mmCIF file of C-alpha atoms in Angstrom:
data_model
loop_
_atom_site.group_PDB
_atom_site.id
_atom_site.type_symbol
_atom_site.label_atom_id
_atom_site.label_comp_id
_atom_site.label_asym_id
_atom_site.label_seq_id
_atom_site.Cartn_x
_atom_site.Cartn_y
_atom_site.Cartn_z
ATOM 1 C CA MET A 21 -15.873 -15.993 14.044
ATOM 2 C CA ASN A 22 -12.666 -15.785 12.137
ATOM 3 C CA ASN A 23 -11.033 -18.941 12.825
ATOM 4 C CA LYS A 24 -7.404 -19.917 11.660
ATOM 5 C CA ILE A 25 -7.219 -22.972 9.639
ATOM 6 C CA PRO A 26 -5.861 -25.943 11.473
ATOM 7 C CA GLY A 27 -2.305 -27.147 10.773
ATOM 8 C CA LYS A 28 -2.946 -30.010 8.906
ATOM 9 C CA LYS A 29 -4.904 -28.682 5.905
ATOM 10 C CA GLN A 30 -7.001 -30.429 3.372
ATOM 11 C CA PRO A 31 -5.702 -30.388 -0.273
ATOM 12 C CA LEU A 32 -8.464 -28.079 -1.448
ATOM 13 C CA ILE A 33 -7.429 -25.561 1.194
ATOM 14 C CA GLN A 34 -3.805 -25.770 0.072
ATOM 15 C CA ILE A 35 -5.085 -25.141 -3.661
ATOM 16 C CA LEU A 36 -6.857 -22.087 -2.109
ATOM 17 C CA GLU A 37 -3.719 -20.785 -0.440
ATOM 18 C CA ILE A 38 -1.602 -21.301 -3.755
ATOM 19 C CA GLY A 39 -4.263 -19.822 -5.811
ATOM 20 C CA LEU A 40 -4.476 -16.670 -3.850
ATOM 21 C CA GLU A 41 -0.614 -16.460 -3.532
ATOM 22 C CA VAL A 42 -0.490 -16.574 -7.320
ATOM 23 C CA TRP A 43 -3.101 -13.801 -7.871
ATOM 24 C CA ILE A 44 -1.557 -11.654 -5.349
ATOM 25 C CA ARG A 45 1.941 -12.185 -7.068
ATOM 26 C CA ASN A 46 0.557 -11.438 -10.363
ATOM 27 C CA GLN A 47 -0.652 -7.929 -9.129
ATOM 28 C CA CYS A 48 2.912 -6.846 -8.306
ATOM 29 C CA LYS A 49 6.056 -6.687 -9.922
ATOM 30 C CA PHE A 50 7.868 -8.077 -6.852
ATOM 31 C CA ILE A 51 7.522 -9.488 -3.531
ATOM 32 C CA SER A 52 10.144 -10.612 -1.431
ATOM 33 C CA LYS A 53 8.166 -12.224 1.430
ATOM 34 C CA LEU A 54 4.547 -13.117 1.504
ATOM 35 C CA ASP A 55 2.368 -14.954 3.967
ATOM 36 C CA ILE A 56 -1.208 -15.669 3.836
ATOM 37 C CA GLU A 57 -3.448 -16.873 6.311
ATOM 38 C CA LEU A 58 -7.201 -17.938 5.561
ATOM 39 C CA ARG A 59 -9.824 -17.671 8.070
ATOM 40 C CA GLY A 60 -13.304 -18.981 8.407
ATOM 41 C CA SER A 61 -14.846 -22.537 9.381
ATOM 42 C CA ILE A 62 -13.480 -25.451 7.188
ATOM 43 C CA PHE A 63 -16.946 -26.004 5.783
ATOM 44 C CA THR A 64 -17.384 -22.507 4.324
ATOM 45 C CA ILE A 65 -13.724 -22.370 2.983
ATOM 46 C CA LEU A 66 -14.384 -25.910 1.297
ATOM 47 C CA SER A 67 -17.443 -24.071 -0.526
ATOM 48 C CA GLY A 68 -15.398 -21.359 -1.411
ATOM 49 C CA LYS A 69 -16.464 -18.680 1.174
ATOM 50 C CA LEU A 70 -13.708 -17.115 3.307
ATOM 51 C CA SER A 71 -14.274 -15.085 6.493
ATOM 52 C CA SER A 72 -11.240 -13.077 5.861
ATOM 53 C CA VAL A 73 -7.783 -13.342 4.370
ATOM 54 C CA LYS A 74 -4.836 -11.990 6.477
ATOM 55 C CA LEU A 75 -1.690 -11.005 4.343
ATOM 56 C CA ILE A 76 1.570 -9.907 5.399
ATOM 57 C CA ALA A 77 4.276 -8.932 2.626
ATOM 58 C CA GLU A 78 7.677 -7.386 2.618
ATOM 59 C CA GLN A 79 9.652 -5.574 0.040
ATOM 60 C CA VAL A 80 6.786 -5.105 -2.256
ATOM 61 C CA ASN A 81 6.755 -3.100 -5.953
ATOM 62 C CA PHE A 82 2.994 -2.791 -6.556
ATOM 63 C CA LYS A 83 2.760 -1.164 -9.926
ATOM 64 C CA GLY A 84 5.928 0.948 -9.346
ATOM 65 C CA LEU A 85 5.149 1.603 -5.754
ATOM 66 C CA ILE A 86 7.833 0.639 -3.577
ATOM 67 C CA LEU A 87 6.588 -0.611 -0.289
ATOM 68 C CA SER A 88 8.570 -2.001 2.711
ATOM 69 C CA GLN A 89 5.876 -3.855 4.275
ATOM 70 C CA ILE A 90 2.092 -4.443 3.955
ATOM 71 C CA GLU A 91 -0.172 -5.963 6.433
ATOM 72 C CA LEU A 92 -3.659 -6.351 5.441
ATOM 73 C CA ILE A 93 -6.881 -8.166 6.161
ATOM 74 C CA SER A 94 -10.082 -8.617 3.956
ATOM 75 C CA GLY A 95 -13.670 -8.972 4.416
ATOM 76 C CA PRO A 96 -15.699 -11.916 3.534
ATOM 77 C CA ILE A 97 -14.349 -13.344 0.050
ATOM 78 C CA GLU A 98 -16.319 -15.395 -2.267
ATOM 79 C CA LEU A 99 -14.199 -17.483 -4.492
ATOM 80 C CA SER A 100 -14.792 -19.881 -7.686
ATOM 81 C CA ILE A 101 -12.602 -22.892 -7.895
ATOM 82 C CA ASP A 102 -11.544 -24.323 -11.430
ATOM 83 C CA LEU A 103 -8.828 -27.255 -10.979
ATOM 84 C CA SER A 104 -8.959 -27.502 -14.660
ATOM 85 C CA ASN A 105 -7.229 -24.080 -15.177
ATOM 86 C CA LYS A 106 -3.588 -24.586 -14.739
ATOM 87 C CA LYS A 107 -2.793 -20.892 -15.040
ATOM 88 C CA GLN A 108 -5.559 -19.577 -12.626
ATOM 89 C CA LYS A 109 -7.234 -21.918 -10.420
ATOM 90 C CA ILE A 110 -9.399 -19.396 -8.240
ATOM 91 C CA SER A 111 -11.624 -16.233 -9.544
ATOM 92 C CA PHE A 112 -13.444 -13.831 -7.393
ATOM 93 C CA LYS A 113 -17.109 -13.673 -7.475
ATOM 94 C CA LYS A 114 -17.560 -10.159 -6.003
ATOM 95 C CA ILE A 115 -15.820 -7.142 -4.916
ATOM 96 C CA PHE A 116 -14.323 -7.488 -1.518
ATOM 97 C CA ASN A 117 -12.854 -4.984 0.989
ATOM 98 C CA ILE A 118 -9.497 -4.683 2.491
ATOM 99 C CA GLU A 119 -7.987 -2.532 5.321
ATOM 100 C CA GLY A 120 -4.555 -2.359 7.136
ATOM 101 C CA SER A 121 -1.416 -0.740 7.180
ATOM 102 C CA ILE A 122 1.388 0.123 4.684
ATOM 103 C CA SER A 123 5.081 1.147 5.632
ATOM 104 C CA LEU A 124 7.584 3.102 3.207
ATOM 105 C CA THR A 125 10.836 4.370 4.040
ATOM 106 C CA SER A 126 12.464 7.377 2.876
ATOM 107 C CA GLU A 127 14.195 5.292 0.357
ATOM 108 C CA ASN A 128 11.183 3.659 -0.790
ATOM 109 C CA LEU A 129 9.777 7.285 -1.319
ATOM 110 C CA LYS A 130 12.759 8.504 -3.281
ATOM 111 C CA GLU A 131 12.473 5.339 -5.685
ATOM 112 C CA ILE A 132 8.879 6.152 -6.430
ATOM 113 C CA ILE A 133 9.190 9.918 -7.098
ATOM 114 C CA LEU A 134 12.347 8.877 -9.220
ATOM 115 C CA SER A 135 10.154 6.385 -11.343
ATOM 116 C CA SER A 136 8.834 7.551 -14.751
ATOM 117 C CA LYS A 137 5.131 6.161 -13.793
ATOM 118 C CA TRP A 138 5.185 8.168 -10.434
ATOM 119 C CA GLU A 139 7.357 11.210 -11.220
ATOM 120 C CA TRP A 140 4.137 13.317 -11.057
ATOM 121 C CA ILE A 141 4.079 12.782 -7.290
ATOM 122 C CA GLY A 142 7.542 14.630 -7.140
ATOM 123 C CA SER A 143 6.248 17.383 -9.255
ATOM 124 C CA TRP A 144 3.221 17.646 -7.086
ATOM 125 C CA LEU A 145 5.127 18.016 -4.012
ATOM 126 C CA ALA A 146 7.635 20.688 -5.806
ATOM 127 C CA GLU A 147 4.884 22.810 -6.931
ATOM 128 C CA ASN A 148 2.287 22.578 -4.196
ATOM 129 C CA LEU A 149 4.546 22.402 -1.097
ATOM 130 C CA LEU A 150 7.655 24.458 -2.257
ATOM 131 C CA GLY A 151 6.370 26.615 -5.088
ATOM 132 C CA VAL A 152 9.001 25.328 -7.669
ATOM 133 C CA SER A 153 9.076 23.153 -10.645
ATOM 134 C CA ASN A 154 11.623 20.378 -9.654
ATOM 135 C CA LEU A 155 11.991 18.053 -6.498
ATOM 136 C CA GLU A 156 15.639 17.781 -5.892
ATOM 137 C CA SER A 157 15.431 15.687 -2.607
ATOM 138 C CA LEU A 158 13.231 14.160 0.084
ATOM 139 C CA GLU A 159 14.362 13.231 3.428
ATOM 140 C CA ILE A 160 12.436 12.163 6.664
ATOM 141 C CA GLU A 161 13.921 12.647 10.210
ATOM 142 C CA LYS A 162 11.918 12.088 13.254
ATOM 143 C CA GLU A 163 8.304 13.593 12.674
ATOM 144 C CA ILE A 164 9.399 15.751 9.736
ATOM 145 C CA ILE A 165 9.589 15.516 6.137
ATOM 146 C CA PHE A 166 12.327 17.501 4.389
ATOM 147 C CA LEU A 167 11.946 18.705 0.886
ATOM 148 C CA LYS A 168 14.378 20.418 -1.536
ATOM 149 C CA GLY A 169 13.480 21.941 -4.994
ATOM 150 C CA SER A 170 14.580 24.163 -7.515
ATOM 151 C CA GLY A 171 13.138 26.248 -9.971
ATOM 152 C CA THR A 172 14.144 27.019 -13.543
ATOM 153 C CA GLU A 173 17.536 28.221 -12.440
ATOM 154 C CA LEU A 174 19.043 25.146 -10.580
ATOM 155 C CA ASP A 175 20.975 27.386 -8.132
ATOM 156 C CA ASN A 176 17.681 28.844 -6.875
ATOM 157 C CA ILE A 177 17.125 26.245 -4.056
ATOM 158 C CA THR A 178 14.017 26.117 -1.922
ATOM 159 C CA VAL A 179 13.561 23.912 1.130
ATOM 160 C CA GLY A 180 10.653 23.210 3.446
ATOM 161 C CA GLU A 181 9.991 21.089 6.333
ATOM 162 C CA PHE A 182 6.572 19.498 6.608
ATOM 163 C CA TYR A 183 4.319 17.494 8.978
ATOM 164 C CA ILE A 184 1.878 15.016 7.864
ATOM 165 C CA GLU A 185 -1.322 13.570 8.899
ATOM 166 C CA ALA A 186 -4.614 11.991 7.537
ATOM 167 C CA LYS A 187 -7.472 14.397 6.751
ATOM 168 C CA SER A 188 -10.477 13.600 4.568
ATOM 169 C CA GLY A 189 -9.213 10.361 3.636
ATOM 170 C CA SER A 190 -5.788 11.779 2.144
ATOM 171 C CA LEU A 191 -2.464 12.831 3.182
ATOM 172 C CA PHE A 192 -2.402 16.307 4.434
ATOM 173 C CA PHE A 193 0.967 18.196 4.642
ATOM 174 C CA THR A 194 1.349 21.300 6.771
ATOM 175 C CA ASN A 195 4.531 23.578 6.621
ATOM 176 C CA ARG A 196 6.482 23.463 9.996
ATOM 177 C CA ASN A 197 7.530 27.009 9.597
ATOM 178 C CA LYS A 198 4.774 28.839 7.608
ATOM 179 C CA ASP A 199 0.784 28.989 7.866
ATOM 180 C CA ASP A 200 0.408 26.828 4.835
ATOM 181 C CA SER A 201 -1.086 23.558 4.138
ATOM 182 C CA CYS A 202 -2.126 21.191 1.353
ATOM 183 C CA LEU A 203 -4.144 18.071 0.679
ATOM 184 C CA PHE A 204 -2.657 15.306 -1.282
ATOM 185 C CA PRO A 205 -4.871 14.258 -4.479
ATOM 186 C CA MET A 206 -5.535 10.738 -3.343
ATOM 187 C CA ASP A 207 -7.444 7.912 -5.721
ATOM 188 C CA PRO A 208 -11.134 7.903 -4.319
ATOM 189 C CA SER A 209 -11.080 4.319 -4.136
ATOM 190 C CA ILE A 210 -8.406 4.599 -1.379
ATOM 191 C CA TYR A 211 -9.382 6.033 2.241
ATOM 192 C CA ILE A 212 -6.309 6.873 4.651
ATOM 193 C CA SER A 213 -7.305 6.884 8.219
ATOM 194 C CA GLN A 214 -4.096 7.634 9.715
ATOM 195 C CA ALA A 215 -0.623 8.743 8.770
ATOM 196 C CA ILE A 216 2.390 8.422 11.210
ATOM 197 C CA ILE A 217 5.980 9.417 10.491
ATOM 198 C CA SER A 218 8.308 7.099 12.462
ATOM 199 C CA ASN A 219 11.945 5.558 12.084
ATOM 200 C CA LYS A 220 12.851 7.402 8.935
ATOM 201 C CA GLY A 221 9.749 6.282 7.193
ATOM 202 C CA ILE A 222 5.657 6.479 7.024
ATOM 203 C CA LEU A 223 3.346 4.414 8.338
ATOM 204 C CA ILE A 224 -0.062 4.682 6.710
ATOM 205 C CA SER A 225 -3.439 2.781 7.747
ATOM 206 C CA VAL A 226 -5.798 2.475 4.488
ATOM 207 C CA ARG A 227 -9.061 1.141 3.521
ATOM 208 C CA SER A 228 -9.918 0.051 0.056
ATOM 209 C CA SER A 229 -12.062 -2.130 -2.237
ATOM 210 C CA VAL A 230 -10.585 -4.732 -4.294
ATOM 211 C CA ASN A 231 -12.361 -5.304 -7.823
ATOM 212 C CA PRO A 232 -10.779 -8.354 -9.265
#
């Protein structure tokens, strides 16, 4: 049973929470807001075993991926605690699983595809969905992603309207006006189970494993 930790927390539990927060923040370039909830019995937690950890974060920059909101819950986690280590008081003994949802706005997507690290995503969208070399713009409206791109001649503009859904663990794009579709090349360690366009953004349900 995944019991929430009672309001009055023991010092070791506070150390675990702080250690987890430090580790999470170190994986990201920026997090505006972060809430962590440890789950499990008091006895297992004091021995460094957690039934699960729930995480809610807002305005996250994870390795250049700009995310509006993240809500994740882990499977069982085993931790080592080293109070003598000032920089990192906790470490993970094993790989653990996570699942949850990630929200991205159209502005988040624009920032991602304009970054030097992830510009290949914009190139992939342009080449595979529009048949051109450059992605000029991306907009989300209702249930549709609107893409605009250009070829070698900048005045030769191509536009496309696409639906998006989860398929085979990745994002599947379908052209609204043509009998054409394409599967995005997703990292095999990440499995997408659902993708919904809503409120000028995308809500993605994911599963993955964390190898600390």
